[in-house]
Structures are given as C-alpha cells and as structure tokens.
Short mmCIF file of C-alpha atoms in Angstrom, two decimals:
data_model
loop_
_atom_site.label_atom_id
_atom_site.label_comp_id
_atom_site.label_asym_id
_atom_site.label_seq_id
_atom_site.Cartn_x
_atom_site.Cartn_y
_atom_site.Cartn_z
CA MET A 1 0.00 0.00 0.00
CA VAL A 2 1.26 3.43 -0.88
CA VAL A 3 0.80 5.86 1.97
CA ASN A 4 0.21 9.38 0.81
CA VAL A 5 2.64 11.12 3.14
CA ALA A 6 1.42 14.59 2.21
CA THR A 7 -2.06 13.89 3.62
CA ARG A 8 -0.55 13.09 6.98
CA LEU A 9 1.21 16.44 7.30
CA LEU A 10 -0.26 18.96 9.68
CA GLN A 11 -0.91 22.60 8.84
CA ILE A 12 0.54 24.49 11.78
CA SER A 13 -0.06 28.17 12.47
CA GLU A 14 1.85 28.35 15.74
CA ILE A 15 3.12 26.27 18.65
CA PHE A 16 3.65 28.15 21.90
CA GLY A 17 3.82 27.81 25.64
CA PRO A 18 3.90 26.63 28.26
CA THR A 19 1.31 29.11 29.44
CA ILE A 20 -2.03 28.53 31.16
CA GLN A 21 -5.28 27.61 29.49
CA GLY A 22 -7.32 30.78 29.77
CA GLU A 23 -10.84 29.43 29.39
CA GLY A 24 -13.32 26.64 29.87
CA LEU A 25 -13.01 23.29 31.60
CA LEU A 26 -9.21 23.41 31.96
CA ILE A 27 -8.92 27.06 32.96
CA GLY A 28 -5.69 27.75 34.82
CA LYS A 29 -3.93 24.52 33.75
CA PRO A 30 -0.40 24.81 32.33
CA THR A 31 -0.40 23.80 28.69
CA VAL A 32 1.40 24.02 25.36
CA PHE A 33 -0.81 25.19 22.50
CA VAL A 34 -0.63 23.68 19.03
CA ARG A 35 -2.63 25.96 16.77
CA THR A 36 -3.43 24.48 13.39
CA GLY A 37 -4.11 26.52 10.26
CA GLY A 38 -7.35 26.38 8.29
CA CYS A 39 -11.00 26.50 9.24
CA ASP A 40 -14.39 25.60 7.77
CA TYR A 41 -15.97 28.53 9.66
CA ARG A 42 -15.71 32.31 9.34
CA CYS A 43 -16.96 33.63 12.66
CA SER A 44 -17.73 37.34 12.55
CA TRP A 45 -15.74 37.97 15.72
CA CYS A 46 -12.94 35.42 15.15
CA ASP A 47 -9.88 36.36 17.21
CA SER A 48 -7.50 34.05 15.31
CA LEU A 49 -8.02 34.96 11.65
CA TYR A 50 -4.29 34.44 11.08
CA ALA A 51 -5.00 30.72 11.61
CA VAL A 52 -8.19 30.73 9.55
CA LEU A 53 -7.92 32.72 6.32
CA PRO A 54 -6.23 31.19 3.24
CA GLU A 55 -4.32 34.45 2.67
CA HIS A 56 -2.30 33.60 5.79
CA LYS A 57 -1.45 30.13 4.47
CA SER A 58 2.10 31.20 3.58
CA GLU A 59 2.67 31.81 7.31
CA TRP A 60 1.69 28.23 8.19
CA ARG A 61 4.09 25.29 8.19
CA SER A 62 3.45 21.78 6.88
CA GLN A 63 4.86 19.56 9.59
CA SER A 64 4.80 15.89 10.46
CA ALA A 65 3.46 14.70 13.81
CA GLU A 66 7.08 13.93 14.79
CA GLU A 67 8.21 17.48 14.05
CA VAL A 68 5.30 18.99 15.97
CA PHE A 69 5.86 16.72 18.96
CA ALA A 70 9.60 17.50 18.98
CA GLU A 71 8.72 21.20 19.28
CA VAL A 72 6.18 20.50 22.07
CA GLN A 73 8.83 18.51 23.95
CA ARG A 74 11.43 21.25 23.52
CA LEU A 75 9.01 23.90 24.83
CA SER A 76 7.98 21.78 27.83
CA ASN A 77 11.61 20.85 28.48
CA PHE A 78 10.73 17.17 27.97
CA GLN A 79 8.40 17.23 30.97
CA PRO A 80 4.91 15.83 30.19
CA ILE A 81 2.28 18.54 29.98
CA LEU A 82 -1.25 19.07 28.69
CA VAL A 83 -1.22 19.84 24.95
CA THR A 84 -4.11 21.97 23.71
CA LEU A 85 -5.04 21.50 20.06
CA SER A 86 -6.65 24.66 18.79
CA GLY A 87 -7.06 26.53 15.52
CA GLY A 88 -8.56 27.37 13.14
CA ASN A 89 -10.43 24.13 13.37
CA PRO A 90 -7.98 21.43 14.46
CA ALA A 91 -10.58 18.78 13.60
CA ILE A 92 -9.78 19.14 9.89
CA GLN A 93 -6.18 17.95 10.52
CA PRO A 94 -4.94 14.36 10.85
CA LEU A 95 -3.91 14.64 14.51
CA SER A 96 -4.08 10.98 15.52
CA ASP A 97 -0.33 10.34 15.13
CA LEU A 98 0.56 13.33 17.28
CA ILE A 99 -1.75 12.12 20.05
CA THR A 100 -0.30 8.60 19.89
CA LEU A 101 3.26 9.93 20.04
CA GLY A 102 2.48 12.24 22.96
CA HIS A 103 0.58 9.66 24.98
CA ALA A 104 3.57 7.32 24.73
CA SER A 105 5.61 9.98 26.58
CA GLY A 106 2.96 10.84 29.17
CA TYR A 107 1.56 13.97 27.52
CA THR A 108 -2.21 14.53 27.54
CA PHE A 109 -4.35 16.11 24.84
CA ALA A 110 -7.26 18.52 24.81
CA ILE A 111 -8.95 19.83 21.69
CA GLU A 112 -11.04 22.94 21.13
CA THR A 113 -13.30 22.64 18.10
CA GLN A 114 -16.70 23.90 16.98
CA GLY A 115 -17.99 20.37 16.40
CA SER A 116 -18.59 20.80 12.67
CA VAL A 117 -16.22 17.95 11.73
CA ALA A 118 -16.21 14.62 13.60
CA GLN A 119 -13.05 12.52 13.50
CA PRO A 120 -12.55 8.92 14.66
CA TRP A 121 -9.46 10.02 16.61
CA PHE A 122 -11.62 12.11 18.96
CA ALA A 123 -11.88 8.78 20.84
CA GLU A 124 -8.13 9.02 21.56
CA LEU A 125 -8.28 12.44 23.24
CA ASP A 126 -8.21 13.18 26.96
CA TYR A 127 -10.47 16.23 26.70
CA LEU A 128 -12.88 17.30 23.97
CA THR A 129 -14.34 20.81 24.20
CA LEU A 130 -17.05 21.44 21.63
CA SER A 131 -17.80 25.11 21.13
CA PRO A 132 -20.73 25.45 18.74
CA LYS A 133 -20.96 29.02 17.52
CA PRO A 134 -23.91 31.23 18.52
CA PRO A 135 -25.93 33.48 16.17
CA SER A 136 -23.58 36.48 16.56
CA SER A 137 -20.89 34.45 14.76
CA ARG A 138 -23.15 34.25 11.64
CA GLN A 139 -22.39 30.53 11.33
CA VAL A 140 -24.97 27.74 11.17
CA THR A 141 -24.76 24.83 13.63
CA ARG A 142 -25.00 21.34 12.15
CA TRP A 143 -26.48 19.47 15.09
CA ASP A 144 -26.02 16.06 13.51
CA ARG A 145 -22.28 16.65 13.31
CA LEU A 146 -22.02 17.97 16.86
CA GLU A 147 -23.81 14.86 18.07
CA ARG A 148 -21.48 12.64 16.06
CA CYS A 149 -18.51 14.26 17.86
CA LEU A 150 -20.05 13.45 21.24
CA GLU A 151 -20.91 9.94 20.14
CA ILE A 152 -17.32 9.20 19.07
CA ALA A 153 -15.93 10.63 22.32
CA SER A 154 -18.24 8.43 24.37
CA HIS A 155 -16.13 5.44 23.30
CA GLY A 156 -12.71 6.36 24.70
CA GLN A 157 -9.92 4.23 23.30
CA ASN A 158 -7.07 2.42 25.07
CA GLY A 159 -8.90 2.48 28.38
CA ARG A 160 -9.10 6.28 28.43
CA THR A 161 -12.14 8.36 29.21
CA VAL A 162 -12.60 11.33 26.90
CA HIS A 163 -13.83 14.14 29.13
CA THR A 164 -16.30 16.13 27.07
CA CYS A 165 -17.89 19.52 27.58
CA LEU A 166 -19.64 22.26 25.64
CA LYS A 167 -18.61 25.90 25.56
CA VAL A 168 -20.60 28.79 24.15
CA VAL A 169 -19.31 32.32 23.66
CA VAL A 170 -22.06 34.78 24.52
CA PHE A 171 -22.20 38.34 23.22
CA ASP A 172 -25.90 39.16 23.50
CA GLU A 173 -29.43 37.98 24.28
CA GLU A 174 -29.68 35.95 21.10
CA ASP A 175 -26.47 34.08 21.89
CA TYR A 176 -27.75 33.51 25.39
CA ALA A 177 -30.97 31.95 24.05
CA TYR A 178 -28.83 29.70 21.84
CA ALA A 179 -26.85 28.59 24.90
CA ARG A 180 -30.10 27.82 26.75
CA ASP A 181 -31.21 25.69 23.82
CA ILE A 182 -27.91 23.77 23.93
CA ALA A 183 -28.32 23.13 27.65
CA ALA A 184 -31.78 21.70 26.93
CA ARG A 185 -30.47 19.51 24.10
CA TYR A 186 -27.50 18.12 26.05
CA PRO A 187 -28.49 18.13 29.72
CA ASP A 188 -25.72 15.67 30.65
CA GLN A 189 -22.85 17.71 29.21
CA PRO A 190 -21.06 20.27 31.40
CA LEU A 191 -21.69 23.66 29.76
CA TYR A 192 -19.41 26.69 29.96
CA LEU A 193 -20.55 30.18 29.04
CA GLN A 194 -17.83 32.60 28.03
CA ALA A 195 -18.25 36.35 27.95
CA GLY A 196 -17.35 37.45 24.41
CA ASN A 197 -14.42 39.74 23.67
CA HIS A 198 -15.58 42.48 21.31
CA THR A 199 -12.21 44.19 20.84
CA PRO A 200 -10.99 43.61 17.27
CA PRO A 201 -7.96 41.27 17.31
CA HIS A 202 -5.53 43.81 15.83
CA LEU A 203 -6.04 46.15 18.79
CA ALA A 204 -3.84 43.99 21.02
CA GLU A 205 -2.81 46.78 23.35
CA LYS A 206 -6.10 48.64 23.55
CA ILE A 207 -8.34 45.89 24.77
CA ASP A 208 -11.55 47.06 26.43
CA ILE A 209 -11.19 45.20 29.73
CA THR A 210 -13.97 47.23 31.36
CA GLY A 211 -16.28 46.21 28.52
CA ILE A 212 -15.42 42.53 28.90
CA LEU A 213 -15.94 42.66 32.65
CA GLU A 214 -19.31 44.39 32.18
CA ARG A 215 -20.41 41.70 29.73
CA MET A 216 -19.27 39.04 32.20
CA ASP A 217 -21.27 40.76 34.91
CA TRP A 218 -24.36 40.91 32.69
CA LEU A 219 -24.00 37.23 31.83
CA ILE A 220 -23.86 36.25 35.50
CA GLN A 221 -26.97 38.31 36.30
CA ARG A 222 -28.75 36.88 33.26
CA THR A 223 -28.22 33.25 34.29
CA ILE A 224 -29.19 33.96 37.89
CA GLU A 225 -32.40 35.67 36.75
CA ASP A 226 -33.26 32.39 35.03
CA GLN A 227 -32.16 30.32 38.05
CA TRP A 228 -29.81 28.53 35.71
CA TYR A 229 -27.45 27.13 38.33
CA THR A 230 -25.92 24.17 36.50
CA VAL A 231 -23.90 26.24 34.05
CA THR A 232 -20.35 27.57 34.57
CA ILE A 233 -19.59 31.18 33.63
CA LEU A 234 -16.05 32.25 32.89
CA PRO A 235 -14.16 35.03 31.14
CA GLN A 236 -11.08 34.48 28.99
CA LEU A 237 -8.28 34.89 31.53
CA HIS A 238 -5.61 35.32 28.87
CA THR A 239 -7.49 38.30 27.46
CA LEU A 240 -7.67 39.90 30.91
CA LEU A 241 -3.99 39.15 31.49
CA TRP A 242 -2.49 39.83 28.12
CA GLY A 243 -5.11 41.41 25.86
CA ASN A 244 -5.20 40.04 22.34
CA LYS A 245 -1.45 39.43 22.30
CA ARG A 246 -0.40 36.30 20.40
CA GLY A 247 1.82 33.49 21.65
CA VAL A 248 0.82 33.67 25.31
CA MET B 1 -30.95 13.98 77.56
CA VAL B 2 -30.89 17.76 77.59
CA VAL B 3 -29.72 19.17 74.26
CA ASN B 4 -27.89 22.44 74.62
CA VAL B 5 -29.68 24.33 71.86
CA ALA B 6 -27.30 27.30 72.03
CA THR B 7 -24.35 25.18 70.93
CA ARG B 8 -26.19 24.23 67.74
CA LEU B 9 -26.74 27.83 66.66
CA LEU B 10 -24.60 29.15 63.85
CA GLN B 11 -22.74 32.45 63.92
CA ILE B 12 -23.58 34.04 60.60
CA SER B 13 -21.79 37.08 59.18
CA GLU B 14 -23.67 37.18 55.87
CA ILE B 15 -25.65 35.09 53.42
CA PHE B 16 -25.64 36.32 49.84
CA GLY B 17 -26.06 35.30 46.24
CA PRO B 18 -26.62 33.65 43.94
CA THR B 19 -23.40 34.83 42.37
CA ILE B 20 -20.52 32.83 40.92
CA GLN B 21 -17.70 31.24 42.87
CA GLY B 22 -14.73 33.41 42.00
CA GLU B 23 -11.84 31.08 42.78
CA GLY B 24 -10.46 27.57 43.00
CA LEU B 25 -11.94 24.24 41.99
CA LEU B 26 -15.48 25.55 41.49
CA ILE B 27 -14.59 28.79 39.73
CA GLY B 28 -17.46 30.11 37.64
CA LYS B 29 -20.16 27.96 39.30
CA PRO B 30 -23.34 29.70 40.51
CA THR B 31 -23.54 29.53 44.28
CA VAL B 32 -25.04 31.03 47.42
CA PHE B 33 -22.45 31.99 50.04
CA VAL B 34 -23.01 31.38 53.74
CA ARG B 35 -20.28 33.28 55.54
CA THR B 36 -19.89 32.38 59.19
CA GLY B 37 -18.46 34.67 61.84
CA GLY B 38 -15.39 33.88 63.92
CA CYS B 39 -11.93 32.58 63.10
CA ASP B 40 -9.00 30.93 64.83
CA TYR B 41 -6.59 32.69 62.43
CA ARG B 42 -5.55 36.32 61.95
CA CYS B 43 -4.07 36.41 58.46
CA SER B 44 -2.09 39.59 57.83
CA TRP B 45 -3.89 40.17 54.52
CA CYS B 46 -7.35 38.87 55.52
CA ASP B 47 -10.00 40.32 53.20
CA SER B 48 -12.95 39.39 55.45
CA LEU B 49 -12.01 40.83 58.85
CA TYR B 50 -15.67 41.71 59.36
CA ALA B 51 -16.27 37.95 59.66
CA VAL B 52 -13.20 37.32 61.80
CA LEU B 53 -12.66 39.91 64.54
CA PRO B 54 -14.67 39.71 67.80
CA GLU B 55 -15.34 43.47 67.61
CA HIS B 56 -17.63 42.72 64.67
CA LYS B 57 -19.56 40.10 66.64
CA SER B 58 -22.50 42.44 67.15
CA GLU B 59 -22.98 42.42 63.35
CA TRP B 60 -23.28 38.61 63.28
CA ARG B 61 -26.53 36.73 63.81
CA SER B 62 -27.03 33.56 65.85
CA GLN B 63 -29.21 31.43 63.62
CA SER B 64 -30.42 27.86 63.56
CA ALA B 65 -29.67 25.60 60.60
CA GLU B 66 -33.37 25.89 59.67
CA GLU B 67 -33.22 29.68 59.60
CA VAL B 68 -30.05 29.70 57.50
CA PHE B 69 -31.44 27.18 55.04
CA ALA B 70 -34.70 29.12 54.73
CA GLU B 71 -32.65 32.16 53.68
CA VAL B 72 -30.60 30.10 51.19
CA GLN B 73 -33.81 28.75 49.69
CA ARG B 74 -35.34 32.22 49.45
CA LEU B 75 -32.22 33.58 47.68
CA SER B 76 -32.07 30.66 45.22
CA ASN B 77 -35.82 30.88 44.66
CA PHE B 78 -36.21 27.31 45.96
CA GLN B 79 -34.11 25.95 43.11
CA PRO B 80 -31.26 23.66 44.30
CA ILE B 81 -27.86 25.33 44.03
CA LEU B 82 -24.31 24.90 45.31
CA VAL B 83 -23.95 26.42 48.79
CA THR B 84 -20.46 27.67 49.67
CA LEU B 85 -19.62 27.70 53.36
CA SER B 86 -16.99 30.34 53.99
CA GLY B 87 -15.85 32.58 56.81
CA GLY B 88 -14.05 33.37 59.00
CA ASN B 89 -13.41 29.72 59.53
CA PRO B 90 -16.67 27.83 58.95
CA ALA B 91 -15.08 24.70 60.45
CA ILE B 92 -15.59 26.09 63.97
CA GLN B 93 -19.39 26.05 63.47
CA PRO B 94 -21.77 23.10 63.86
CA LEU B 95 -22.78 22.94 60.18
CA SER B 96 -23.88 19.32 59.99
CA ASP B 97 -27.60 20.05 60.37
CA LEU B 98 -27.52 22.65 57.60
CA ILE B 99 -25.85 20.17 55.24
CA THR B 100 -28.40 17.46 56.08
CA LEU B 101 -31.30 19.85 55.52
CA GLY B 102 -29.88 21.09 52.20
CA HIS B 103 -29.07 17.65 50.86
CA ALA B 104 -32.64 16.56 51.49
CA SER B 105 -33.74 19.30 49.03
CA GLY B 106 -31.05 18.65 46.41
CA TYR B 107 -28.63 21.40 47.42
CA THR B 108 -24.88 20.66 47.42
CA PHE B 109 -22.25 21.98 49.82
CA ALA B 110 -18.69 23.22 49.43
CA ILE B 111 -16.55 24.51 52.27
CA GLU B 112 -13.52 26.79 52.23
CA THR B 113 -11.39 26.39 55.35
CA GLN B 114 -7.73 26.64 56.29
CA GLY B 115 -7.66 23.10 57.65
CA SER B 116 -6.83 24.07 61.22
CA VAL B 117 -9.97 22.44 62.66
CA ALA B 118 -11.15 19.00 61.54
CA GLN B 119 -14.83 18.14 61.96
CA PRO B 120 -16.55 14.75 61.56
CA TRP B 121 -19.17 16.41 59.33
CA PHE B 122 -16.52 17.10 56.66
CA ALA B 123 -17.45 13.57 55.54
CA GLU B 124 -20.94 14.87 54.65
CA LEU B 125 -19.72 17.62 52.29
CA ASP B 126 -19.67 17.54 48.51
CA TYR B 127 -16.51 19.65 48.19
CA LEU B 128 -13.78 20.40 50.72
CA THR B 129 -11.24 23.08 49.80
CA LEU B 130 -8.39 23.30 52.28
CA SER B 131 -6.43 26.53 52.03
CA PRO B 132 -3.47 26.35 54.40
CA LYS B 133 -2.01 29.81 54.86
CA PRO B 134 1.47 30.65 53.50
CA PRO B 135 4.22 32.55 55.40
CA SER B 136 2.99 36.00 54.30
CA SER B 137 -0.16 35.41 56.39
CA ARG B 138 2.03 35.13 59.57
CA GLN B 139 0.07 32.03 60.62
CA VAL B 140 1.58 28.63 61.46
CA THR B 141 0.31 25.52 59.67
CA ARG B 142 -0.57 22.54 61.88
CA TRP B 143 0.09 19.73 59.44
CA ASP B 144 -1.42 17.06 61.68
CA ARG B 145 -4.75 18.89 61.61
CA LEU B 146 -4.67 19.45 57.87
CA GLU B 147 -4.09 15.74 57.41
CA ARG B 148 -6.95 14.90 59.75
CA CYS B 149 -9.28 16.99 57.54
CA LEU B 150 -8.21 15.03 54.46
CA GLU B 151 -8.54 11.75 56.32
CA ILE B 152 -12.12 12.49 57.38
CA ALA B 153 -13.07 13.58 53.86
CA SER B 154 -11.71 10.36 52.40
CA HIS B 155 -14.65 8.54 54.01
CA GLY B 156 -17.62 10.22 52.33
CA GLN B 157 -20.92 9.50 54.04
CA ASN B 158 -24.27 8.42 52.59
CA GLY B 159 -22.62 7.16 49.42
CA ARG B 160 -21.17 10.58 48.58
CA THR B 161 -17.64 11.31 47.46
CA VAL B 162 -16.15 14.38 49.11
CA HIS B 163 -14.14 16.09 46.38
CA THR B 164 -11.06 17.53 48.06
CA CYS B 165 -8.45 20.00 46.90
CA LEU B 166 -5.81 22.34 48.29
CA LYS B 167 -5.56 26.05 47.54
CA VAL B 168 -2.66 28.33 48.40
CA VAL B 169 -2.70 32.10 48.08
CA VAL B 170 0.68 33.27 46.82
CA PHE B 171 2.05 36.77 47.33
CA ASP B 172 5.81 36.23 47.04
CA GLU B 173 8.70 33.79 46.65
CA GLU B 174 8.38 32.51 50.21
CA ASP B 175 4.72 31.70 49.71
CA TYR B 176 5.60 30.02 46.45
CA ALA B 177 8.16 27.78 48.21
CA TYR B 178 5.47 26.89 50.76
CA ALA B 179 3.12 25.89 47.94
CA ARG B 180 5.85 23.72 46.41
CA ASP B 181 6.28 22.00 49.76
CA ILE B 182 2.54 21.32 49.93
CA ALA B 183 2.57 19.80 46.46
CA ALA B 184 5.37 17.48 47.58
CA ARG B 185 3.51 16.50 50.77
CA TYR B 186 0.18 15.81 49.05
CA PRO B 187 0.99 14.72 45.50
CA ASP B 188 -2.48 13.20 44.99
CA GLN B 189 -4.45 16.32 45.88
CA PRO B 190 -5.36 18.81 43.14
CA LEU B 191 -3.57 22.05 44.04
CA TYR B 192 -4.72 25.56 43.12
CA LEU B 193 -2.45 28.59 43.32
CA GLN B 194 -4.16 31.92 43.70
CA ALA B 195 -2.50 35.26 43.00
CA GLY B 196 -2.86 37.32 46.19
CA ASN B 197 -4.83 40.55 46.33
CA HIS B 198 -2.75 43.18 48.12
CA THR B 199 -5.32 45.97 48.07
CA PRO B 200 -6.54 46.59 51.65
CA PRO B 201 -10.18 45.45 51.98
CA HIS B 202 -11.56 48.90 52.83
CA LEU B 203 -10.41 50.27 49.46
CA ALA B 204 -13.28 48.57 47.64
CA GLU B 205 -13.38 50.98 44.75
CA LYS B 206 -9.65 51.55 44.28
CA ILE B 207 -8.54 48.00 43.74
CA ASP B 208 -5.17 47.65 42.00
CA ILE B 209 -6.25 45.39 39.15
CA THR B 210 -3.03 45.97 37.24
CA GLY B 211 -1.07 44.85 40.31
CA ILE B 212 -3.15 41.68 40.67
CA LEU B 213 -2.74 40.84 37.00
CA GLU B 214 1.03 41.42 37.23
CA ARG B 215 1.25 39.06 40.23
CA MET B 216 -0.80 36.49 38.32
CA ASP B 217 1.57 36.85 35.38
CA TRP B 218 4.62 36.41 37.63
CA LEU B 219 3.06 33.33 39.23
CA ILE B 220 2.47 31.71 35.86
CA GLN B 221 6.05 32.40 34.75
CA ARG B 222 7.37 31.11 38.08
CA THR B 223 5.61 27.75 37.83
CA ILE B 224 6.63 27.31 34.20
CA GLU B 225 10.27 28.05 35.07
CA ASP B 226 10.05 25.11 37.47
CA GLN B 227 8.21 22.97 34.93
CA TRP B 228 5.47 22.57 37.50
CA TYR B 229 2.69 21.54 35.15
CA THR B 230 0.33 19.71 37.49
CA VAL B 231 -0.79 22.80 39.39
CA THR B 232 -3.70 25.10 38.47
CA ILE B 233 -3.18 28.86 38.60
CA LEU B 234 -6.13 31.19 38.96
CA PRO B 235 -6.92 34.74 40.01
CA GLN B 236 -9.94 35.71 42.10
CA LEU B 237 -12.52 36.50 39.45
CA HIS B 238 -14.80 38.34 41.87
CA THR B 239 -11.98 40.74 42.67
CA LEU B 240 -11.40 41.45 38.98
CA LEU B 241 -15.14 41.87 38.44
CA TRP B 242 -16.22 43.68 41.54
CA GLY B 243 -13.12 44.73 43.49
CA ASN B 244 -13.38 44.17 47.23
CA LYS B 245 -17.10 44.89 47.26
CA ARG B 246 -19.06 42.78 49.74
CA GLY B 247 -22.15 40.67 49.05
CA VAL B 248 -21.31 39.74 45.47
#
C-alpha cells in the first residue's frame, strides 16, 4: 500500500507555551498550545483569523506529527504537559499520530473545536471541548455533526475516558438563548458560558477590559435571573492578562 | 438527655447570592455563600475581617440551621444550588444540620477552610477546599490537623464522594516555596495557586487590578520556570469583576 505522506502532514499556524489555558473546563492549567491553520468557519468575531484565512497560508508550516511533537517537547523541556489543540479548526487535521506519540511519553491532549467535523481520533483524546458558535458568529450549527462528535468521544480508546464539555461564547441575548437551547439539548454535558471579547484582534494593546468585565457581569446576572445554576460562567483569563497578544 | 440548643446555633456574618464562585476548583459555578463569623486565624492580609474579629460580633446573627437554610432557599428561589460555606473559619461552626437539611432538598455543599480544625461532618460535604495559609499570612500551619481533615473527607458518608483539593494564596517567593512543599507532601491532591490581592479590603473601589494581574503573570512564569505543570493557577474572578465589594 502506498501511503500518501502529504495527507498526513499537519498545517501548523503556531506552537507556543507553556502558558495557562485561559478558558473553559481546563482554565488555569499549564499547557502548550498547538494551533493548526485552516477553518471551515468564518466567525464574525474570530480572534484568530491568522489561523483561519487562506491568505495567511504562507505563514503556516506543513509539519509531520514527529516534528510537531519534537517542538512540544522542547518547549515543555521534555516534561509531560497538557497539549491543547486549537485553531482554526484542528478537527480538519490528521492529529491521531501526534496524540499517539504524545501519549507514549505521558503527555495529555485537549482539543477545542466547533464540532462541525467529527473525527474517529476524537476517541483518543483526553479532553474534547465542543464550542458550537452562537448566532452572533453568523455561522450555522449542524447538530447532527455535533452529536457525532459526542458519540465518538463516548467510546474512549485504550482504556481512556474522553472528558467532554460544551462551551458557548455569549455576546448578546440571542447568543444567550442559543446557549439555553444547547443546555436543553445536552443536559448531561457540562456547559461553559464565556463572555465574548468584542475588541478587534488587531487592537492587542487597547483591549476594552472594562467592557469585557461588564459583559461578564451581565452574563452572571442573566443566568441567575433564570435560576440557571448548573452552568459555569467564565471570562477568557488570557485576554484579561495579556489582551489580544499572540503566543501567550 | 438535655440538648444544649445554644451550641447548635450558627454564627452568621452574611448570606448572599446567587453569584458565581470566583476562585479555585469551582470557579465560575453559581452559588449562594453562607459566611460564618469567627476565626482561629488572623491572616495579615485577611480580606474578610468583618467575619473574623470579635469586635464585629454584634454584626453577626445567631441562627439555627433551619433559619439559615430558609434564607438560602429564598435567595435561590427554591431551586437547588451549590452552597459555599466560607468565613471566617466555617469549620468552627456546627454545620452538619444545615448540610443534612440542604441535601434533602437537592442542594450541594462546598466549604472553604484553612484546615486548622477537623470536623466529623466534613465527611458529609460535597466539596472540601483546604487553604493552608502561607508565610505571608504570619500564621503557622498545623500539618497534623490538615491531614486529619483530608482523612475524614476520604470517608464520604451516605454514598457521597467528598471532592477535596488544596488552595494556596501566593504573594511572594516565600509563599511560592510553601506551595511547592505542599505539592510534595500531598501529590495526589489537586492544588490551586491563587494570585494574592494586596489591596486593603476597605479600598473597595480603588482596587489595583493591574497589580493583581502582574502578580498572576509572575506566578504563571514562576511555575513554568520550574516545569510545574500539574498545578492550576487562577486569580480571584470576583476581585477582577467587583473589586473588594461585599455581598457579590
């Protein structure tokens, strides 16, 4: 059998860390980020367009799983750490080999994806965060695909449990209603609400922290009004700490 | 048998919420806080002296478990929610009846205590956060008592698991070394580091957010330097959101 090597290469936008995960289930955990290039979505408020738009493709590298893992090991000084697969949409990359390599050395893997593409290797992950995009993103949720992602993750491989959760960025009332709908659809999944960051990505140094904190405050009041006590509400810590700066 | 009713009354500084838990293991979770009055510690940087010092005793209420739970239910609109027992040191209060009452209605209970007083009813909790105080607090840790707390919690009652964790507030290098020592003593316990808030409590509106964020940043860099990847590093969200304001 001829293996098409090219199809197994990963499109990498950036690899950085260790830093802490700034949001969601693993907030505060030290991690190395592997950000892949390319995305099937075009969210109106995307904060990582440099890892999404084809015009940035020349900035991405085509790397093998071995090359990516070597860089992760160098950054973590060969000490096992949580690796966060982000993007773009990392689900459109063949990441299985990287996960296998890392697991063999004690590394663990979390992915952040919108749930628009389900991959068999989701069953090999340690953590799967699905972040379906609310109306303000101007994207359409394919529920069948989101459910397929959860279904795959429910059959953890090699004796592992894939810890799953849902995360919804909320900018306004419409997004909030979308998040409520998701909670009703998937009552057994832990759900994280994240106050949206409305500062355009290029304004790294001028981030409107007061605005973010006010939105966070509104979101807390909104859930309490509804006596919605099973949800978790978090800001993006990295934005509060470092604004929109890249590589942190 | 004559029951001494007075000994079963709780000293209550304040009951407020729902709001979100701003720190540690349950960060971002909606909760009602029950803050008890009285403490066996006098931390140099205590941010809740109004629930600690005897001169504030006249502001506290002596309430039965039934009275406290009625208030919790009113605040949560009779919808089960996580109740966070804080202080002062809530471990010096007879909280068992409150926990029993709440559990019967579907409420869950988390406690935040320094681990200086071990109580049999720790085995009835849902979450036990032990926050031994670092050198900057000028308090002395009694390791035997901390261990007794963990020992009790390891035998969850009524088929419950008591989820335990450790949390250390870090202001400086000495505190950091103390946290490292704790990690070495209790390798199986999840450990949370929390960037200290150095703004005096009475300056509610003038909180030095930049200073807190810089300390958080330093703490992250410090742990990464040591390749300490198993720890979780978090700020106090409520301080970033609301400063030192009470009742939120």
